CSV table of C-alpha atoms and ligand atoms in Angstrom, one decimal:
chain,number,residue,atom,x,y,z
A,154,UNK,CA,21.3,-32.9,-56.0
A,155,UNK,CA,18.3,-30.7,-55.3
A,156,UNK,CA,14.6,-31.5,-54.9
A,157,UNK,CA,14.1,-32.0,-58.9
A,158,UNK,CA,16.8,-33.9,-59.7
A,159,UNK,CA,15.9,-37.3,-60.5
A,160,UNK,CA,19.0,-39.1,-58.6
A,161,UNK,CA,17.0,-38.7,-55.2
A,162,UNK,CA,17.1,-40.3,-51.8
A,163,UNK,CA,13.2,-41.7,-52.1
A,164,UNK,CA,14.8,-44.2,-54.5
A,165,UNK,CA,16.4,-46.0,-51.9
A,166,UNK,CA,13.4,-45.9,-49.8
A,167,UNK,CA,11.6,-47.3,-52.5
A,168,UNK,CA,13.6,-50.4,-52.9
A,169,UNK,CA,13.9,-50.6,-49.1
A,170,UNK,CA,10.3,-50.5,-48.9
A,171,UNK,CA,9.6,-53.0,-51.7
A,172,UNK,CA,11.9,-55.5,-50.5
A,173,UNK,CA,10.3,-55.2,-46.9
A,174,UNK,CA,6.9,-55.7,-48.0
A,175,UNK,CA,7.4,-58.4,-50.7
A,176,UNK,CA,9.1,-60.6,-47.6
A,177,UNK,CA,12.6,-60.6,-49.1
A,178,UNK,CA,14.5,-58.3,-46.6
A,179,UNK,CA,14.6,-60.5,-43.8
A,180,UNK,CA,16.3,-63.0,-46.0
A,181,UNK,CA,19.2,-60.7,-46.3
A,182,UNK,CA,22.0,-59.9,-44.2
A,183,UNK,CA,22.1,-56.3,-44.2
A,184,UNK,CA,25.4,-54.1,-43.7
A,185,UNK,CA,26.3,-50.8,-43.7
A,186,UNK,CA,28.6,-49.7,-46.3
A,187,UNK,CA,32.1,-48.4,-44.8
A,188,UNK,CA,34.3,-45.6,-46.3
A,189,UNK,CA,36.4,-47.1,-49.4
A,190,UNK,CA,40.2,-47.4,-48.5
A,191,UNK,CA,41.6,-44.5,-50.3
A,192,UNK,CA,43.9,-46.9,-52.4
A,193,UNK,CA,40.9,-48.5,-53.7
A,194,UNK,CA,39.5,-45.4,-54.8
A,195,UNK,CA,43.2,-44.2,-57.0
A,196,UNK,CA,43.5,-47.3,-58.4
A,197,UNK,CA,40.8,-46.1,-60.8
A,198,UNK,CA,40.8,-42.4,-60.1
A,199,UNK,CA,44.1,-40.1,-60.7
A,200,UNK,CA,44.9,-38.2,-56.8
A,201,UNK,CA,44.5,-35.1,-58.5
A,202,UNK,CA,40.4,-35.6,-59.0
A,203,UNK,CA,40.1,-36.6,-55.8
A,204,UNK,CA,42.0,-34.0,-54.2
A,205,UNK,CA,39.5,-31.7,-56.6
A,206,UNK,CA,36.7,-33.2,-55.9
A,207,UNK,CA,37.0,-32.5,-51.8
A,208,UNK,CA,38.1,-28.8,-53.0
A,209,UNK,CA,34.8,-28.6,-54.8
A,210,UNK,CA,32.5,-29.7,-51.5
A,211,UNK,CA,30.7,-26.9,-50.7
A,212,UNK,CA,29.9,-26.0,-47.0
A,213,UNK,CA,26.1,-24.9,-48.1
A,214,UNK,CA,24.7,-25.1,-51.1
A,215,UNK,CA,25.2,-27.0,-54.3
A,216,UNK,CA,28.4,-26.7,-56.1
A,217,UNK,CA,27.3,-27.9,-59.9
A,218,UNK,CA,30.2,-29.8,-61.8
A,219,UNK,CA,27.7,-30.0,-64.7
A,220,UNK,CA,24.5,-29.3,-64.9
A,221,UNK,CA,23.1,-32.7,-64.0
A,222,UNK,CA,25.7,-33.6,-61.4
A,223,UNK,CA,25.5,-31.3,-58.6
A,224,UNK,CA,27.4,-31.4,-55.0
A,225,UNK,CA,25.9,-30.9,-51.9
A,226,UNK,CA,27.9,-31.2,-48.2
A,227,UNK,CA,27.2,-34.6,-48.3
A,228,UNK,CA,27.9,-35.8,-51.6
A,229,UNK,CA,31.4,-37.0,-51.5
A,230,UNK,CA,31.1,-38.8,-48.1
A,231,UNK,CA,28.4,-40.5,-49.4
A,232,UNK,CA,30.5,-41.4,-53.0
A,233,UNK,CA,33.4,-42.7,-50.4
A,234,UNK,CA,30.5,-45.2,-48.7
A,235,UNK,CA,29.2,-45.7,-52.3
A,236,UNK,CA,32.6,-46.9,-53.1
A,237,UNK,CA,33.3,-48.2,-50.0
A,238,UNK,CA,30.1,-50.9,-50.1
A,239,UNK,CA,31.3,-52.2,-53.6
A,240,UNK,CA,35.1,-53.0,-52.2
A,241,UNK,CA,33.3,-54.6,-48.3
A,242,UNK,CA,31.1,-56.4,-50.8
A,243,UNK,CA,34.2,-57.8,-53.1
A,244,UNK,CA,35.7,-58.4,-49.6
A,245,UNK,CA,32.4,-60.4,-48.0
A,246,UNK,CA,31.8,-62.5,-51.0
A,247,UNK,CA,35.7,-63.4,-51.8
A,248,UNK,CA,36.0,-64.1,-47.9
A,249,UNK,CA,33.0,-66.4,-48.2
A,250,UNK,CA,31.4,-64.1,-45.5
A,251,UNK,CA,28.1,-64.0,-48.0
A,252,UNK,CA,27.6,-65.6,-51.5
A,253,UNK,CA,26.3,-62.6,-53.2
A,254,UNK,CA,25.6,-59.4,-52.7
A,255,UNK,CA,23.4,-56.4,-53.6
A,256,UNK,CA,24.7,-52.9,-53.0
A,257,UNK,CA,22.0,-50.5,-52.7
A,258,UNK,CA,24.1,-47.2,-52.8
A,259,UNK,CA,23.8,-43.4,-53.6
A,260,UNK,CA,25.5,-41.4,-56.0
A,261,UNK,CA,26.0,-44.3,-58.8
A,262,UNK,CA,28.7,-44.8,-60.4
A,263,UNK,CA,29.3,-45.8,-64.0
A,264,UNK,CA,29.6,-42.5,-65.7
A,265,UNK,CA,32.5,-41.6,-63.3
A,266,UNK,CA,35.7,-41.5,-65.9
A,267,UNK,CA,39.2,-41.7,-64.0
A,268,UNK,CA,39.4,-37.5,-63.9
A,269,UNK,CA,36.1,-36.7,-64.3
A,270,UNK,CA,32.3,-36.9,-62.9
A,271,UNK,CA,29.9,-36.1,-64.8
A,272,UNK,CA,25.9,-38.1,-65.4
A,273,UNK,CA,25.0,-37.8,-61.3
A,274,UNK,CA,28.5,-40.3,-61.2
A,275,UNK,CA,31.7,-39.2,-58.9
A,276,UNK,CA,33.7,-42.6,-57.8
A,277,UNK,CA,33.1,-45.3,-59.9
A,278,UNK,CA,32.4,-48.3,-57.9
A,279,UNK,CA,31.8,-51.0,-60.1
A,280,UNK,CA,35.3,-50.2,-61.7
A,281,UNK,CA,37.1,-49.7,-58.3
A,282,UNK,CA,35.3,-53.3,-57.0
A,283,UNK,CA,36.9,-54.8,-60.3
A,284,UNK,CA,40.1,-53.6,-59.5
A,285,UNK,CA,40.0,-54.0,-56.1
A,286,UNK,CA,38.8,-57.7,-56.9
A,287,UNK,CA,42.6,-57.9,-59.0
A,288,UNK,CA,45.1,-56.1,-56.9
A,289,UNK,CA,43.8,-57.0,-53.1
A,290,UNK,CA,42.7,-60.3,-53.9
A,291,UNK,CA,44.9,-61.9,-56.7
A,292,UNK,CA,41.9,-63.1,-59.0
A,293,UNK,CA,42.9,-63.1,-62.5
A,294,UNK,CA,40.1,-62.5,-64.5
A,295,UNK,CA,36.8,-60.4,-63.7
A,296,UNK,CA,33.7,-59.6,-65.8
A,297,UNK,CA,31.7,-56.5,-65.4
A,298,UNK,CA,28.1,-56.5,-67.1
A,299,UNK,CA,26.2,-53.5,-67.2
A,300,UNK,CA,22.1,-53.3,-68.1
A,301,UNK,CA,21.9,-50.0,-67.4
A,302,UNK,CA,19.9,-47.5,-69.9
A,303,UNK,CA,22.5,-45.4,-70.5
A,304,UNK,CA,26.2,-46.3,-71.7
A,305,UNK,CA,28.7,-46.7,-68.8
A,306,UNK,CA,31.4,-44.6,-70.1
A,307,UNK,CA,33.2,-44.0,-66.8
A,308,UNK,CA,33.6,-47.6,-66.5
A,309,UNK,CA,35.0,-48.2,-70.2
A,310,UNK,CA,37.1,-45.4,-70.0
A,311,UNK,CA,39.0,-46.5,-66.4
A,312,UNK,CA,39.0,-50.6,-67.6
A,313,UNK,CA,39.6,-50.2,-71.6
A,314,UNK,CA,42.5,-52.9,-72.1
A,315,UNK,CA,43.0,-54.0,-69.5
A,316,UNK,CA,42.4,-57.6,-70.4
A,317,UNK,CA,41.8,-59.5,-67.1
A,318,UNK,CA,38.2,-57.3,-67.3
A,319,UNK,CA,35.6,-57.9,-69.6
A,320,UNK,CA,32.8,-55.6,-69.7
A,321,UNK,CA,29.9,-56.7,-71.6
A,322,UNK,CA,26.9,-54.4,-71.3
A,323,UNK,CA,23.7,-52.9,-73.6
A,324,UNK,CA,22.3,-49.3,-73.4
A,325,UNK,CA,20.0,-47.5,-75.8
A,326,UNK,CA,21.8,-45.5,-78.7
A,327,UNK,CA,22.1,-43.0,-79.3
A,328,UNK,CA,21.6,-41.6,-76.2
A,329,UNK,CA,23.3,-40.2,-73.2
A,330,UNK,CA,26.3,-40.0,-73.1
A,331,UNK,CA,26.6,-41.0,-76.7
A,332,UNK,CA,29.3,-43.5,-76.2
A,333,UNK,CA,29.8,-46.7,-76.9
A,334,UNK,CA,28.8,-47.1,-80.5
A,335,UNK,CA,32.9,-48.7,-81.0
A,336,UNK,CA,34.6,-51.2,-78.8
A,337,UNK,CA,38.0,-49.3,-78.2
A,338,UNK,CA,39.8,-52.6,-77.0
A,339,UNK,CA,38.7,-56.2,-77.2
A,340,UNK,CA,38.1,-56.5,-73.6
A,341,UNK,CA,34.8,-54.1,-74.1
A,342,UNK,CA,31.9,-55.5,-76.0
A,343,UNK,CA,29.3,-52.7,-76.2
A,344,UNK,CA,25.8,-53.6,-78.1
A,345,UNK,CA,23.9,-50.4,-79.1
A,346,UNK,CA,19.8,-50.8,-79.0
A,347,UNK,CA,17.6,-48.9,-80.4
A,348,UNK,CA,14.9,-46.7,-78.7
A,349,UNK,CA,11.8,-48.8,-78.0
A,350,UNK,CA,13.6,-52.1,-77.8
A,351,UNK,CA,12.3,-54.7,-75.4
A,352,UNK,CA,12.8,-57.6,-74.1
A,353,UNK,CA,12.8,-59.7,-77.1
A,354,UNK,CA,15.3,-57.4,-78.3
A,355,UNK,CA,17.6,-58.0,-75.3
A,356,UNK,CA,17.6,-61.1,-74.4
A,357,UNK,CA,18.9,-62.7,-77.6
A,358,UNK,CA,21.5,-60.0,-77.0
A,359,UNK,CA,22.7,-61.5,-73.8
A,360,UNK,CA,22.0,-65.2,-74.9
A,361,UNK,CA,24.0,-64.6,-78.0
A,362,UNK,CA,26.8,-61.7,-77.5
A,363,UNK,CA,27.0,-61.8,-73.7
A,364,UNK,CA,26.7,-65.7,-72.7
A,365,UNK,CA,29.8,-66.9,-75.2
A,366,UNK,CA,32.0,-63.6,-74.5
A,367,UNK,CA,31.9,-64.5,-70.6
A,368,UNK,CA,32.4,-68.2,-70.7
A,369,UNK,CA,35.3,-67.7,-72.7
A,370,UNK,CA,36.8,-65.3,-70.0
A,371,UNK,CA,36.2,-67.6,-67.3
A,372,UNK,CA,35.5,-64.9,-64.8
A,373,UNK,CA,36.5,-65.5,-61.3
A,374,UNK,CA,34.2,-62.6,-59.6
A,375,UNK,CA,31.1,-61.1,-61.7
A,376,UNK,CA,30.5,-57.5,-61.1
A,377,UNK,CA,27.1,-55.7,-62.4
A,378,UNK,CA,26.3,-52.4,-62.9
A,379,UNK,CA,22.6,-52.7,-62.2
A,380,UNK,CA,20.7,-49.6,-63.2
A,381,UNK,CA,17.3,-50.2,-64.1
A,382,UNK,CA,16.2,-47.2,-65.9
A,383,UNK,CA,15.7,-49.4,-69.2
A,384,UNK,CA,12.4,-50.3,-67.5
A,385,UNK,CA,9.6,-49.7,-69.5
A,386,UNK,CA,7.7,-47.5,-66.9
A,387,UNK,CA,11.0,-45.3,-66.6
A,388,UNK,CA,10.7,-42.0,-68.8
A,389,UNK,CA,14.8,-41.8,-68.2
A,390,UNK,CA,15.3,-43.7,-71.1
A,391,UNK,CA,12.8,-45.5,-73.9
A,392,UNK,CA,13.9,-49.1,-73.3
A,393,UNK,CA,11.2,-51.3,-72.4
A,394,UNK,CA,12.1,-54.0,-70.0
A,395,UNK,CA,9.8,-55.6,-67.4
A,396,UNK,CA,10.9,-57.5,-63.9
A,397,UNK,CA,10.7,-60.4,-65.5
A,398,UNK,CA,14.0,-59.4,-68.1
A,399,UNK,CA,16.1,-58.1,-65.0
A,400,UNK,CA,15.1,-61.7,-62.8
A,401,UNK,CA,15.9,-63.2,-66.5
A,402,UNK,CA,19.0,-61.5,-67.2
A,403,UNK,CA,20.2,-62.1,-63.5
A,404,UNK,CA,19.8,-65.7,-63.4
A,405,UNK,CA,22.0,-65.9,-66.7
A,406,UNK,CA,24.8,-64.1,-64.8
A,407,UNK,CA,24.2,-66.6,-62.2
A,408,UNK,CA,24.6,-69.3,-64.3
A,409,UNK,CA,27.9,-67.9,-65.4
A,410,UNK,CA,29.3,-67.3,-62.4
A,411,UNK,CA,28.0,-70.7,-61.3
A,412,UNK,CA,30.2,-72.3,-63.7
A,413,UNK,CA,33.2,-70.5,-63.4
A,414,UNK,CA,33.6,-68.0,-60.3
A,415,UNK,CA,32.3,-70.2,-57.6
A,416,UNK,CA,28.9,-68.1,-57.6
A,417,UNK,CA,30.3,-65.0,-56.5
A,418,UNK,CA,28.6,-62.4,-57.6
A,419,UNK,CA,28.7,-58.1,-56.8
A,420,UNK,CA,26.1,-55.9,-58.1
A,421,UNK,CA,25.8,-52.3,-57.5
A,422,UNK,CA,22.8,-50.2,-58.1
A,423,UNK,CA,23.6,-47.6,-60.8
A,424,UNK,CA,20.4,-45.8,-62.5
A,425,UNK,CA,16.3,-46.6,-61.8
A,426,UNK,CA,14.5,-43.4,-61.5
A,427,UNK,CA,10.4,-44.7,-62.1
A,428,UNK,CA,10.1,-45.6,-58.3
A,429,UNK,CA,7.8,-48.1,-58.5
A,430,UNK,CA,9.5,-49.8,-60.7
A,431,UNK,CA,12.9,-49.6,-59.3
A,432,UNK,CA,11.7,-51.2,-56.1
A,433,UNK,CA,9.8,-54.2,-58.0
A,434,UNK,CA,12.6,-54.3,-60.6
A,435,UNK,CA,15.5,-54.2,-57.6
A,436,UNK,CA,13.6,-57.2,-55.6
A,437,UNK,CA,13.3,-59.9,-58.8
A,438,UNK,CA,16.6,-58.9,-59.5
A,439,UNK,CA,17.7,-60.1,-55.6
A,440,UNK,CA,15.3,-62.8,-55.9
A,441,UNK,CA,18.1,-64.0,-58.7
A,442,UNK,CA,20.8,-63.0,-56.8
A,443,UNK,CA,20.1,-64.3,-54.1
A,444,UNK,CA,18.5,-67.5,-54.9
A,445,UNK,CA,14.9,-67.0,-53.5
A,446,UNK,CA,11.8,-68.3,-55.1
B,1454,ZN,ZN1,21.3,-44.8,-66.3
């Protein structure tokens, strides 16, 4: 998006790096994301965005849709393979290819509404995996979670009553994008924090809010929305969570989906801008995922 913009290739380096010299890569089968199917894509996105959206590529340049979410050639092949790694994920853990998986993808998605990108978002993935999950597989009930700093609007706005998703997520408030603050249907359960919280703000919330609301769904599939831009050495956002809260909050999804969807479990990077961190934060959240000491 341009050489200041914080949404930036090195983070994926970062975590690539990290999880290479930490030991953990080599316990992973790695894959490379393929192109979503376009059906995947419209069942949360109207045709008419998409059809704008590949209007809007520009053939040099930067085409700005606002001024935080900026196109470049490459943009919207990489949001079809953003996409496209949620759905093959969906696909490799519902197949029993792989009990888990992590997708580490560029341009995140969670601020992606059906008609309209905005917050460095263009496809949302997490909410076409969830749907995908429902229409190509024939589960019943999904749960999304999202820890992200920042409200995931996009997804709200695309799953909002749809009761056979329940997305359960914090995010500081008020902040960007200054949603959130009401549940619009019951199938959203959105907990505001304030600036500064911690840890011991957010794990009660997940023990307390989270916990009860997803047992009583019974989710078949899990899906997170893992940014990790509430991380206390993250200046995105002024939340202050530590590896230990994401390797925390990660084992209770686990536990969930333990009980109740057979394990499976898709997470898809969204936010995480402090490199550093993002790498440390992205590896104790694998170690969770993925069952490694
Ligand atoms: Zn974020």
């Amino acid at each position: 998006m341009g050489s200041w913009h914080p949404e930036c290739p090195e983070r994926l380096d970062a975590i690539a790096d990290h999880l290479l010299a930490t030991g953990v890569l080599p316990q992973l089968i790695e894959r490379e994301a393929p192109n979503a199917p376009p059906e995947a894509v419209t069942r949360v996105h109207a045709a008419h965005y998409v059809e704008r959206l590949t209007q809007q590529v520009p053939a040099e340049g930067y085409y700005p849709i606002d001024p935080d979410t900026l196109m470049n050639p490459h943009t919207l092949a990489a949001a079809w393979r953003a996409a496209g790694a949620a759905v093959a994920a969906v696909d490799a853990v519902m197949g029993g290819d792989a009990d888990t998986a992590f997708c580490a993808v560029r341009p995140p998605g969670h601020h992606a509404e059906p008609d309209k990108a905005m917050g460095f978002c263009f496809f949302n993935n997490v909410a076409i995996a969830a749907r995908h999950a429902l229409e190509a597989h024939g589960l019943s009930r999904v749960a999304v979670v999202d820890f992200d700093v920042h409200h995931g609007n996009g997804t709200e706005a695309a799953l909002q009553g749809d009761d056979r998703i329940l997305m359960c997520s914090f995010f500081q408030h008020p902040f960007y994008p200054f949603s959130g603050t009401r549940n619009p249907a019951p199938n959203m359960l959105n907990l505001p924090v304030s600036a500064y919280g911690d840890g011991g703000i957010v794990r009660p919330l997940v023990q307390d809010e989270w916990l009860p609301r997803l047992h009583a769904h019974r989710p078949q599939l899990i899906l997170i929305s893992a940014g990790f831009d509430a991380h206390r050495e993250d200046d995105m956002g002024q939340l202050g969570l530590v590896e230990a809260d994401y390797a925390w909050i990660t084992e209770q999804i686990m536990a969930v989906a333990r009980e109740h969807a057979q394990g499976r479990v898709v997470s898809c990077l969204e936010g995480g801008y402090a490199l550093s961190a993002l790498g440390r934060s992205v590896a104790a959240h694998i170690r969770a995922l993925a069952g490694i000491g």
